[in-house]
Coordinates of C-alpha atoms and ligand atoms in Angstrom, one line a residue:
X1 CA 0.0 0.0 0.0
X2 CA 1.4 3.5 -0.9
X3 CA -0.1 6.9 0.0
X4 CA 1.0 10.1 -1.8
X5 CA -0.4 13.6 -1.6
X6 CA -0.3 16.6 -4.0
X7 CA -1.2 20.3 -3.5
X8 CA -3.7 22.5 -5.3
X9 CA -2.8 25.6 -7.2
X10 CA -3.8 29.2 -7.9
X11 CA -3.0 31.3 -10.9
X12 CA -1.5 34.5 -9.4
X13 CA -1.1 36.3 -12.7
X14 CA -1.5 35.8 -16.5
X15 CA -4.4 33.3 -16.9
X16 CA -5.8 33.4 -20.4
X17 CA -2.8 35.4 -21.7
X18 CA -0.7 32.2 -21.2
X19 CA -2.8 30.5 -23.8
X20 CA -1.4 33.0 -26.3
X21 CA 2.3 32.5 -25.2
X22 CA 2.4 35.4 -22.7
X23 CA 3.9 34.8 -19.3
X24 CA 1.8 33.5 -16.4
X25 CA 2.5 32.8 -12.7
X26 CA 0.9 29.9 -10.8
X27 CA 1.6 28.8 -7.2
X28 CA 1.1 25.5 -5.4
X29 CA -1.2 25.9 -2.3
X30 CA -2.6 23.9 0.6
X31 CA -5.0 22.1 0.9
X32 CA -3.7 18.7 -0.5
X33 CA -5.3 15.7 -2.1
X34 CA -4.1 12.4 -0.8
X35 CA -4.4 9.1 -2.7
X36 CA -3.7 5.5 -1.4
X37 CA -3.1 2.8 -4.0
X38 CA -3.0 -0.9 -3.1
X39 CA -2.1 -3.9 -5.4
X40 CA -5.2 -5.9 -6.0
X41 CA -6.3 -8.4 -8.5
X42 CA -9.9 -7.2 -8.1
X43 CA -9.5 -3.5 -8.4
X44 CA -12.3 -1.3 -7.1
X45 CA -13.9 0.6 -10.0
X46 CA -12.2 4.0 -10.1
X47 CA -14.7 6.8 -9.7
X48 CA -12.8 9.3 -11.7
X49 CA -11.8 9.1 -15.4
X50 CA -8.4 10.6 -14.4
X51 CA -7.7 7.7 -12.0
X52 CA -8.9 5.1 -14.6
X53 CA -6.5 6.6 -17.1
X54 CA -3.6 6.5 -14.5
X55 CA -4.1 2.7 -14.2
X56 CA -4.7 2.1 -17.9
X57 CA -1.6 4.1 -19.0
X58 CA 0.7 2.2 -16.5
X59 CA -0.9 -1.2 -17.2
X60 CA -1.3 -2.1 -13.5
X61 CA -4.3 -3.1 -11.4
X62 CA -5.1 -1.8 -7.9
X63 CA -7.6 -0.3 -5.6
X64 CA -7.5 3.4 -4.8
X65 CA -8.7 5.6 -1.9
X66 CA -8.9 9.4 -2.2
X67 CA -9.1 12.1 0.5
X68 CA -9.5 15.6 -0.6
X69 CA -10.1 19.0 1.0
X70 CA -9.8 20.7 -2.4
X71 CA -13.1 21.6 -4.0
X72 CA -13.3 20.1 -7.5
X73 CA -14.2 22.1 -10.6
X74 CA -13.3 25.4 -9.1
X75 CA -10.0 26.1 -10.8
X76 CA -7.9 25.0 -7.9
X77 CA -6.3 22.2 -9.8
X78 CA -7.9 19.3 -8.0
X79 CA -7.9 17.0 -11.1
X80 CA -4.2 17.6 -11.6
X81 CA -3.5 16.9 -8.0
X82 CA -5.4 13.7 -8.0
X83 CA -3.7 12.6 -11.2
X84 CA -0.2 13.4 -10.0
X85 CA -0.7 11.8 -6.5
X86 CA -2.2 8.7 -8.1
X87 CA 0.7 8.3 -10.5
X88 CA 3.2 8.7 -7.7
X89 CA 1.4 6.2 -5.5
X90 CA 1.2 3.7 -8.4
X91 CA 4.9 4.1 -9.2
X92 CA 5.7 3.5 -5.5
X93 CA 3.4 0.6 -5.0
X94 CA 4.4 -1.2 -8.2
X95 CA 8.1 -0.2 -8.2
X96 CA 8.0 1.7 -11.5
X97 CA 10.6 4.3 -10.4
X98 CA 8.9 7.3 -12.1
X99 CA 10.9 10.6 -11.6
X100 CA 9.1 13.8 -10.8
X101 CA 9.6 14.9 -14.4
X102 CA 8.0 11.7 -15.6
X103 CA 5.1 12.1 -13.3
X104 CA 4.5 15.7 -14.4
X105 CA 4.7 14.6 -18.1
X106 CA 2.4 11.6 -17.7
X107 CA -0.1 13.6 -15.6
X108 CA -0.3 16.3 -18.3
X109 CA -0.9 13.6 -21.0
X110 CA -3.7 12.2 -18.9
X111 CA -5.3 15.6 -18.3
X112 CA -5.1 16.3 -22.0
X113 CA -6.7 13.0 -22.9
X114 CA -9.5 13.2 -20.3
X115 CA -10.2 16.9 -21.1
X116 CA -10.0 16.3 -24.9
X117 CA -7.0 18.4 -25.7
X118 CA -7.8 21.4 -23.4
X119 CA -5.2 21.3 -20.7
X120 CA -2.2 23.5 -20.2
X121 CA 0.7 21.8 -18.4
X122 CA 0.5 24.5 -15.6
X123 CA -1.6 22.5 -13.1
X124 CA 0.2 19.2 -13.4
X125 CA 3.7 20.9 -13.3
X126 CA 2.8 23.0 -10.3
X127 CA 1.2 20.2 -8.3
X128 CA 4.1 17.9 -9.0
X129 CA 6.9 20.2 -8.1
X130 CA 5.3 22.7 -5.8
X131 CA 6.4 26.3 -5.4
X132 CA 5.8 29.4 -7.5
X133 CA 6.2 28.8 -11.2
X134 CA 6.6 31.2 -14.1
X135 CA 5.2 29.7 -17.3
X136 CA 6.0 31.2 -20.7
X137 CA 5.0 29.0 -23.7
X138 CA 6.6 25.6 -23.1
X139 CA 9.1 26.9 -20.6
X140 CA 8.6 26.7 -16.8
X141 CA 10.8 28.3 -14.2
X142 CA 10.5 28.0 -10.4
X143 CA 10.7 31.4 -8.8
X144 CA 12.1 32.0 -5.3
X145 CA 9.6 31.0 -2.6
X146 CA 7.7 33.8 -0.9
X147 CA 5.6 33.9 2.2
X148 CA 2.3 35.1 0.6
X149 CA -0.8 35.3 2.7
X150 CA -3.6 34.4 0.4
X151 CA -7.3 34.1 0.9
X152 CA -9.3 32.3 -1.8
X153 CA -13.0 33.0 -2.3
X154 CA -15.0 30.3 -4.0
X155 CA -18.1 31.8 -5.6
X156 CA -19.7 28.3 -5.8
X157 CA -20.8 29.4 -9.3
X158 CA -20.0 26.6 -11.6
X159 CA -17.9 27.5 -14.7
X160 CA -16.2 25.9 -17.6
X161 CA -12.6 26.6 -18.4
X162 CA -13.1 25.4 -22.0
X163 CA -16.0 27.8 -22.5
X164 CA -14.1 30.8 -21.1
X165 CA -11.0 30.0 -23.2
X166 CA -13.4 29.8 -26.2
X167 CA -15.0 33.2 -25.2
X168 CA -11.6 34.9 -25.3
X169 CA -10.7 33.3 -28.6
X170 CA -14.0 34.5 -30.2
X171 CA -13.4 38.1 -28.8
X172 CA -10.0 38.0 -30.4
X173 CA -11.4 37.0 -33.8
X174 CA -14.0 39.7 -33.6
X175 CA -11.9 42.6 -32.3
X176 CA -8.2 41.7 -32.3
X177 CA -7.2 45.4 -32.1
X178 CA -8.8 45.5 -28.7
X179 CA -8.2 42.0 -27.3
X180 CA -4.6 41.7 -28.3
X181 CA -3.4 44.8 -26.4
X182 CA -5.3 43.5 -23.3
X183 CA -3.4 40.2 -23.5
X184 CA -0.2 42.1 -24.1
X185 CA -1.0 44.3 -21.0
X186 CA -1.7 41.2 -18.9
X187 CA 1.8 39.9 -19.9
X188 CA 3.4 43.2 -18.9
X189 CA 1.6 43.1 -15.5
X190 CA 2.8 39.6 -14.9
X191 CA 6.4 40.5 -15.7
X192 CA 6.1 43.5 -13.4
X193 CA 4.6 41.3 -10.6
X194 CA 7.5 38.8 -10.9
X195 CA 9.9 41.7 -9.9
X196 CA 7.6 42.6 -7.0
X197 CA 6.9 39.1 -5.5
X198 CA 8.4 40.1 -2.2
X199 CA 6.7 43.5 -2.0
X200 CA 3.1 43.0 -1.0
X201 CA 1.8 46.5 -1.8
X202 CA 3.0 46.7 -5.4
X203 CA 2.1 43.1 -5.9
X204 CA -1.4 43.7 -4.7
X205 CA -1.7 46.6 -7.2
X206 CA -0.6 44.3 -9.9
X207 CA -3.4 41.8 -8.9
X208 CA -5.9 44.7 -9.1
X209 CA -4.8 45.7 -12.6
X210 CA -4.7 42.0 -13.7
X211 CA -8.3 41.7 -12.4
X212 CA -9.5 44.7 -14.4
X213 CA -7.9 43.3 -17.5
X214 CA -9.6 40.0 -17.0
X215 CA -12.9 41.8 -16.6
X216 CA -12.1 43.6 -19.9
X217 CA -11.6 40.2 -21.6
X218 CA -15.1 39.3 -20.5
X219 CA -14.3 36.5 -18.1
X220 CA -15.7 38.2 -15.0
X221 CA -18.9 37.4 -13.1
X222 CA -20.9 39.6 -10.7
X223 CA -20.1 37.2 -7.8
X224 CA -16.4 37.4 -8.6
X225 CA -16.6 41.2 -8.6
X226 CA -18.4 41.2 -5.3
X227 CA -15.8 39.0 -3.6
X228 CA -12.9 41.0 -5.1
X229 CA -14.4 44.3 -3.8
X230 CA -15.3 42.7 -0.4
X231 CA -11.7 41.4 0.0
X232 CA -10.2 44.8 -0.8
X233 CA -12.6 46.6 1.6
X234 CA -11.6 44.1 4.3
X235 CA -8.0 45.1 4.0
X236 CA -6.4 43.0 1.2
X237 CA -3.4 44.4 -0.6
X238 CA -5.1 43.4 -3.9
X239 CA -7.5 40.8 -5.3
X240 CA -8.4 39.2 -8.6
X241 CA -10.1 36.4 -10.4
X242 CA -7.9 33.2 -10.3
X243 CA -8.2 30.7 -13.2
X244 CA -10.6 30.7 -16.0
X245 CA -13.3 33.1 -14.5
X246 CA -17.0 33.2 -15.3
X247 CA -17.5 31.7 -11.8
X248 CA -15.1 29.6 -9.8
X249 CA -12.6 31.4 -7.5
X250 CA -10.9 34.7 -6.7
X251 CA -7.7 35.2 -4.7
X252 CA -6.7 38.0 -2.4
X253 CA -3.2 38.9 -1.1
X254 CA -3.6 40.0 2.5
X255 CA -1.6 41.4 5.4
X256 CA -0.9 38.5 7.8
X257 CA -3.2 40.1 10.5
X258 CA -6.1 40.7 8.0
X259 CA -6.4 37.1 6.7
X260 CA -9.2 36.1 9.1
X261 CA -11.1 39.4 8.5
X262 CA -10.9 39.0 4.7
X263 CA -12.0 35.3 5.0
X264 CA -14.9 36.3 7.3
X265 CA -16.0 39.0 4.9
X266 CA -16.0 36.5 2.0
X267 CA -17.9 33.9 4.0
X268 CA -20.5 36.6 5.1
X269 CA -21.5 37.0 1.4
X270 CA -22.4 33.3 1.2
X271 CA -19.3 32.3 -0.7
X272 CA -16.6 30.0 0.8
X273 CA -13.2 31.2 1.8
X274 CA -9.9 29.2 2.1
X275 CA -7.0 30.8 4.0
X276 CA -3.8 29.4 2.3
X277 CA -0.2 29.9 1.6
X278 CA 2.6 28.5 -0.5
X279 CA 3.3 24.8 -0.8
X280 CA 6.9 24.2 -1.7
X281 CA 6.9 20.4 -1.7
X282 CA 4.7 19.2 -4.6
X283 CA 4.0 15.5 -4.5
X284 CA 4.9 13.9 -1.2
X285 CA 4.9 10.4 0.3
X286 CA 2.6 10.1 3.3
X287 CA 2.5 7.5 6.0
X288 CA -0.1 4.8 5.2
X289 CA -3.0 4.8 7.5
Ligands
PMV301 O1 -9.5 27.6 -14.1 P1 -8.2 26.9 -14.4 O2 -7.3 26.8 -13.2 O3 -8.4 25.7 -15.1 O4 -7.3 28.0 -15.2 C1 -7.4 28.1 -16.6 C2 -6.3 29.0 -17.0 C3 -6.4 29.4 -18.5 O5 -5.3 30.3 -18.7 C4 -7.7 30.1 -18.8 C5 -6.3 28.2 -19.4 C6 -5.0 27.4 -19.4 O6 -5.0 26.3 -19.8 O7 -4.0 28.0 -19.0

């Protein structure tokens, strides 16, 4: 029996623009997903297509048990975390000797297959390696770790990443002279933010600008706007949509002593808050039990 866990992720900067080769910054966060795999000739039927694909692609049979505090379908990378943790646990239980690179690569392939081609390698890379990652095209670079106090607000409004990506693509076809400069500006904000990662006030301002640009792309939602304004009013340095938008989650950067206040203000609107910070470990072996 082998148990491995993997963290969730947030996009700090650059979502949507990364689809067009601009830089983006994502970060591994708590909470984690944990997966136990046990050799078994009579495997329990996997509940998730991601897990089924992990077993099919490695050609082994086993039973699997998942514990997760990460809400699914909210843009916090739960499918990537489940896939990476399952591959790591399979490799451990069956002695396949996968490296982290191999796990990240296989996890991305599985996401692409299950999501029918619509998966960037961001989630699988970030959950496998942990840390803060700068993504530009195919290149990924881990940035120095920072102690960022984040509060996530989940609107509980369901959304589809594929639809939002499509929405931006259609806008770009219709009015490239407007949409392209917005994507360009998001890239510029991201690069500015990379230089300010250890300065919470300028970093918060970059988040606010990035949020406005995402709104201009048309991936906002009234509930997201409400939570962003709520977080700022409760003392956040800055706040923005995180991930595809149209629902899902926002993220706020907070002074340490304002985290609970921001989280409470988000919860008071009927949304769900998560107080979180950086996870630097990525996939990790856990004690069985
Ligand atoms: O909501 P998420 O975490 O799936 O984020 C999507 C981010 C996009 O840039 C919109 C798409 C992508 O694949 O990078």
